[in-house]
Short mmCIF file of C-alpha atoms in Angstrom, two decimals:
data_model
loop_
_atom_site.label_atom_id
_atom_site.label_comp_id
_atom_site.label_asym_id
_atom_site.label_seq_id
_atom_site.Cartn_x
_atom_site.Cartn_y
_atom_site.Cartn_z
CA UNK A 1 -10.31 12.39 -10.29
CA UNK A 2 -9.90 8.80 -11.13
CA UNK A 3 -9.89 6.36 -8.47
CA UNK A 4 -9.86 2.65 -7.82
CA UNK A 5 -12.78 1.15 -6.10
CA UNK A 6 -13.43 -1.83 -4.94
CA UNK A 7 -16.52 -4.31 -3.75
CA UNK A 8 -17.78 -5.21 -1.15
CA UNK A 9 -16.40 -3.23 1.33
CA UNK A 10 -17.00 -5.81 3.82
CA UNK A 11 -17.14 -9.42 3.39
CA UNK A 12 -18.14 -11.91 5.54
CA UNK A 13 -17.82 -16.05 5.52
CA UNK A 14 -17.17 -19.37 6.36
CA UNK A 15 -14.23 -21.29 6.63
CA UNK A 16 -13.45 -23.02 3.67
CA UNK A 17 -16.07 -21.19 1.63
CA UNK A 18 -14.73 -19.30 -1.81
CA UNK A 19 -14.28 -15.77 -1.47
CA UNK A 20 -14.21 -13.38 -4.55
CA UNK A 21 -13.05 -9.97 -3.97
CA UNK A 22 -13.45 -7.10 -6.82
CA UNK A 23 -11.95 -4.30 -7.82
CA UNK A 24 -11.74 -2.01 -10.72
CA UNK A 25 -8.56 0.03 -11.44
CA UNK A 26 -7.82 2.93 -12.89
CA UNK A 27 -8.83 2.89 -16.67
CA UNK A 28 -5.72 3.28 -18.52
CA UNK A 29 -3.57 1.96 -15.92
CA UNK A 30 -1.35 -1.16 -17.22
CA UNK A 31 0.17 -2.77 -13.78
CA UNK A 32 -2.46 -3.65 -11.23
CA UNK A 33 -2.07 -5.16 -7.86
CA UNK A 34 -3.41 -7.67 -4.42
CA UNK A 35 -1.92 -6.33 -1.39
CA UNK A 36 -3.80 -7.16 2.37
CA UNK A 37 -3.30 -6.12 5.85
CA UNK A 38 -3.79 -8.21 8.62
CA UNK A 39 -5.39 -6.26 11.85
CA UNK A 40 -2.24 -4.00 13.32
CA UNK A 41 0.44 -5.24 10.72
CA UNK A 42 1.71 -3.99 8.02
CA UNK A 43 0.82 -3.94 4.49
CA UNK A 44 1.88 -7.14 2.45
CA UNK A 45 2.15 -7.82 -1.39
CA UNK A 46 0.07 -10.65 -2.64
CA UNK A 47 0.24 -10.34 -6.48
CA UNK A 48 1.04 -8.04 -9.57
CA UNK A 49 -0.83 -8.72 -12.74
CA UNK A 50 0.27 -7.17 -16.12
CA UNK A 51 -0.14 -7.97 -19.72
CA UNK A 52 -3.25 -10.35 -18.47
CA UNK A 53 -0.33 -12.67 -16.61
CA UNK A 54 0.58 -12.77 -12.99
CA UNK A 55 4.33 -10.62 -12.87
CA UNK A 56 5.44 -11.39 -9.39
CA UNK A 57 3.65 -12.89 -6.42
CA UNK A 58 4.70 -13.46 -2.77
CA UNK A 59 5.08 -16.96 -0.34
CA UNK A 60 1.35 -15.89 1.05
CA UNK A 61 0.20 -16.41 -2.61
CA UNK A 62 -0.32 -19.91 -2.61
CA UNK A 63 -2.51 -22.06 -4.58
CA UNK A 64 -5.63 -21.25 -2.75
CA UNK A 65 -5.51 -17.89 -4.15
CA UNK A 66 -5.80 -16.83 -7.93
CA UNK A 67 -6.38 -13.42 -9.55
CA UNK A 68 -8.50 -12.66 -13.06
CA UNK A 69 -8.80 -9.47 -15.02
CA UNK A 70 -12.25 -11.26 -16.72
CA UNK A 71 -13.25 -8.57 -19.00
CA UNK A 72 -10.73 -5.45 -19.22
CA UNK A 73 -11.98 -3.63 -16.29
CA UNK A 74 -12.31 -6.17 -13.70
CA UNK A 75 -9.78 -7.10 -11.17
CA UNK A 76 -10.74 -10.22 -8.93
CA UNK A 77 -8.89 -11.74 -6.03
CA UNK A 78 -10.04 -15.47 -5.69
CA UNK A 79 -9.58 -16.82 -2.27
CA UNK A 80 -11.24 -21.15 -2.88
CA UNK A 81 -11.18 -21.96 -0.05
CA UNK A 82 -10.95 -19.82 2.84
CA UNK A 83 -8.79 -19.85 6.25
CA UNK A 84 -9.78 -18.34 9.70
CA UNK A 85 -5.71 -16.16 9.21
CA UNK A 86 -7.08 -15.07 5.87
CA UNK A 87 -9.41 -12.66 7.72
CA UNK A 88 -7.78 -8.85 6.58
CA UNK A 89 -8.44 -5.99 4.93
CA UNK A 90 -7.31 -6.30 0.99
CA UNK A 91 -6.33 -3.85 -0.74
CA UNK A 92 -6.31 -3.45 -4.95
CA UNK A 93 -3.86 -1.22 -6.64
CA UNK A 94 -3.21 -0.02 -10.19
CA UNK A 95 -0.57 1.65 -11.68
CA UNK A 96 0.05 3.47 -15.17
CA UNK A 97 2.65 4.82 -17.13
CA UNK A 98 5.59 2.93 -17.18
CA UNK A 99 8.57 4.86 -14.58
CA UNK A 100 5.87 5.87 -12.79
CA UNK A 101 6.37 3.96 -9.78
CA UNK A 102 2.62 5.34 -8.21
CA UNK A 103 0.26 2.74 -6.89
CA UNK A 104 -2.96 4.31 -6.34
CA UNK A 105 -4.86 1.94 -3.37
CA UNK A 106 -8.83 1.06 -3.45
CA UNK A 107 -10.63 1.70 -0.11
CA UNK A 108 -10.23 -2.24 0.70
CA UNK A 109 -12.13 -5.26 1.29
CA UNK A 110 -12.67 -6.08 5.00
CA UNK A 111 -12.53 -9.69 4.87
CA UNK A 112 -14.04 -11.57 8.04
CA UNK A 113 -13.58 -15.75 7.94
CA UNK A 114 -15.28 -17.18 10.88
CA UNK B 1 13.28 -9.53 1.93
CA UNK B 2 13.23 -6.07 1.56
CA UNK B 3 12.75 -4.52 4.73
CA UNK B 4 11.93 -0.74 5.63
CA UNK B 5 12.07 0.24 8.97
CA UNK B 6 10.32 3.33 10.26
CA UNK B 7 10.59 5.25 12.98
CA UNK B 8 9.51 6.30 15.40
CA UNK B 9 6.25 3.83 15.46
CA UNK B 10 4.19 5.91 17.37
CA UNK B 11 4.40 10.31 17.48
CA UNK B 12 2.13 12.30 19.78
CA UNK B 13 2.95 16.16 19.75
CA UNK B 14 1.11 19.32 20.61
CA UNK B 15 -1.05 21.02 17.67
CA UNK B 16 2.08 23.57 16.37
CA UNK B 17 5.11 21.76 16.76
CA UNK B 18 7.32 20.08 14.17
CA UNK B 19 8.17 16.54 13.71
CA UNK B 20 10.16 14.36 11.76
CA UNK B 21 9.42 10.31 10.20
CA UNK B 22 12.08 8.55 8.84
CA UNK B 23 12.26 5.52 6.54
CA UNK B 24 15.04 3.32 6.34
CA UNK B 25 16.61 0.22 4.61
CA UNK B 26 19.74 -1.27 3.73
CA UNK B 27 18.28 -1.93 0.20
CA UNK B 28 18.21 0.67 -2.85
CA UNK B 29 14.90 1.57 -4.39
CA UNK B 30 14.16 2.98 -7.68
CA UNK B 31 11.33 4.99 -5.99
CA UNK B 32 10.15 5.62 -2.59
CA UNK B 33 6.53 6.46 -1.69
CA UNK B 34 4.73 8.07 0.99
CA UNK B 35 1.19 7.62 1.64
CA UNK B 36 -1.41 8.24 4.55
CA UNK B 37 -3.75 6.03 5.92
CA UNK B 38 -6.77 6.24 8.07
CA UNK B 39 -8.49 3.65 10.02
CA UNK B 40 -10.27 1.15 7.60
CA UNK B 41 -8.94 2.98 4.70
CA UNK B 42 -6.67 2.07 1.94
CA UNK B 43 -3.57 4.24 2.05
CA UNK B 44 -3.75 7.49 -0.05
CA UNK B 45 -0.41 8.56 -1.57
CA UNK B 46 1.34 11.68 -0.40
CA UNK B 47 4.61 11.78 -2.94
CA UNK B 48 6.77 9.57 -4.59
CA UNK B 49 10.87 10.69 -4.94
CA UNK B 50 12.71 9.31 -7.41
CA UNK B 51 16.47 10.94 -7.12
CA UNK B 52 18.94 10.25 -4.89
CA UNK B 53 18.93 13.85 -2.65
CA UNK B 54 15.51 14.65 -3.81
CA UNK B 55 13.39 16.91 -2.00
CA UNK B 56 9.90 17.61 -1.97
CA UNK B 57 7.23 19.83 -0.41
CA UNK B 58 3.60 19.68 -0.13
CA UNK B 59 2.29 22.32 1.65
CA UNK B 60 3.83 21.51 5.36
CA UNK B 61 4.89 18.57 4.71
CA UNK B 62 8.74 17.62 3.27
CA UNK B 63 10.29 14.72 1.94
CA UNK B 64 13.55 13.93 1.28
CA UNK B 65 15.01 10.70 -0.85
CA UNK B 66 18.74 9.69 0.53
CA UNK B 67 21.94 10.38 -1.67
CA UNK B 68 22.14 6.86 -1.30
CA UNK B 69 18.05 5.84 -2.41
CA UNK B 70 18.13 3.51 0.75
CA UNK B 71 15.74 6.29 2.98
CA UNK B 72 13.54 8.85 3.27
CA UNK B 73 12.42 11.32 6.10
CA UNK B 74 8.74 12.78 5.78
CA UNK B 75 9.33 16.52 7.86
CA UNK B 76 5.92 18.40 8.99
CA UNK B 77 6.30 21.78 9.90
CA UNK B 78 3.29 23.46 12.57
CA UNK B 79 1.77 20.03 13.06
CA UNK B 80 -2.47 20.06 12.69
CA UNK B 81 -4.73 18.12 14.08
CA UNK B 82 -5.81 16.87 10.88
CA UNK B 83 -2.37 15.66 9.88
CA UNK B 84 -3.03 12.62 12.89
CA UNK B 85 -3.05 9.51 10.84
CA UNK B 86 -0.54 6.29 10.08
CA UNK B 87 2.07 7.23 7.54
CA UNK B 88 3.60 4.69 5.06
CA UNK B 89 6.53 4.77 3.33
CA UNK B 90 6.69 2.34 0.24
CA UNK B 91 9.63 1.51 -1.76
CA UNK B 92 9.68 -0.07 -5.26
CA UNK B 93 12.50 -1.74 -7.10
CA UNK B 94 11.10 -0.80 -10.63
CA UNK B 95 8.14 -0.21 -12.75
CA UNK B 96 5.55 -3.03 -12.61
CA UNK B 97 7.35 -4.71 -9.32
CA UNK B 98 5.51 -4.87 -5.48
CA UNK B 99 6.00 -2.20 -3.15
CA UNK B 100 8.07 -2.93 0.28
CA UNK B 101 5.80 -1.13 2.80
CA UNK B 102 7.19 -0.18 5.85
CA UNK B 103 6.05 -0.57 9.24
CA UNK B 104 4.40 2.43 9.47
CA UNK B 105 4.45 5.73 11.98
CA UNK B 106 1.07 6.22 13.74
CA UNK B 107 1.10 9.80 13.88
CA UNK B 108 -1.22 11.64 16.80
CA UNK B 109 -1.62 15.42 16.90
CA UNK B 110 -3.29 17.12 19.93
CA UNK B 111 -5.05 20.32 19.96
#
């Protein structure tokens, strides 16, 4: 069954180093998606991405953070420069057919900024 | 903001019993999702309703969509311990547009 993945599983830096996260969606999904979850909260929207521009993105998407689909598989999350409340787990999601209204999650990226 | 509220936050019940989650907003949503997630996991979805009044089954596990498409109530019959896990319910204005995620229901079933 087709699934999203996504790498690493478990990333590790300095504050104020650039972070890229990576994911891969679904292949014929159109709509694709940045969520994270900080430690014990809930899930939050970053970012949807369709037609190779971002759709919608929320206050915690601020400039530090951009999103690529490089070469029609790839899905990166760009984090330049990075802050000790950016540590989370983050969380790619695709979606297909249009009415669909099914986000299918990767396994996450544990993101640790220390 | 689009809030969705769920309740209760935290369930513990004895392997065999029932138990009911509930989801609820003052907002309408074109679609309402359920998924599971496990500890260091992304969340894994369950269902999605799309009618007003809808109901679902999967297996022992119901869902229901309000008349209304402003909640949702997730119903497990002869609770398992493998059914322990944090359930999500997700609601999405349209095609193409973020999910509202709720606050989740950490869901504990003893043998």
């Amino acid at each position: 069954e087709p699934e999203v993945t996504q790498t690493p599983s478990h990333q590790v830096t300095q504050m104020g180093q650039e972070v890229i996260l990576r994911c891969v969606p679904i292949s014929n999904h159109l709509y694709f998606y940045w969520y994270r979850q900080i430690l014990g909260q809930k899930v939050e929207f970053l970012v949807s991405f369709y037609n190779n521009e971002i759709s919608e993105k929320s206050e915690i998407f601020d400039d530090q953070f951009s999103v690529e689909r490089p070469d029609g598989s790839n899905f990166t999350l760009k984090i330049r420069s990075t802050k000790l409340e950016d540590s989370a787990m983050y969380f790619c999601a695709s979606e297909g057919l249009a009415g669909a209204n099914e986000q299918f999650f990767g396994p996450g990226t544990r993101l640790t900024v220390l | 903001t689009q809030l969705l509220e769920q309740s209760p936050q935290f369930l513990s019940i004895q392997e065999g019993e029932n138990l009911t989650v509930y989801c609820n907003s003052s907002s309408v949503f074109s679609s309402l999702q359920w998924y599971r997630q496990e500890p260091g996991e992304g969340p894994v979805l369950l269902v999605t309703v799309v009618t007003g009044g809808e109901v679902k089954k999967l297996k022992r596990l119901t869902f229901q969509f309000g008349d209304a498409r402003k909640d949702s109530s997730l119903h497990i019959t002869a609770a398992q311990p493998g059914d322990t896990g944090l359930y999500l319910c997700a609601g999405a204005r349209n095609t193409g547009n973020q999910f509202y995620f709720g606050t989740g229901t950490s869901l504990t079933v003893i043998p």
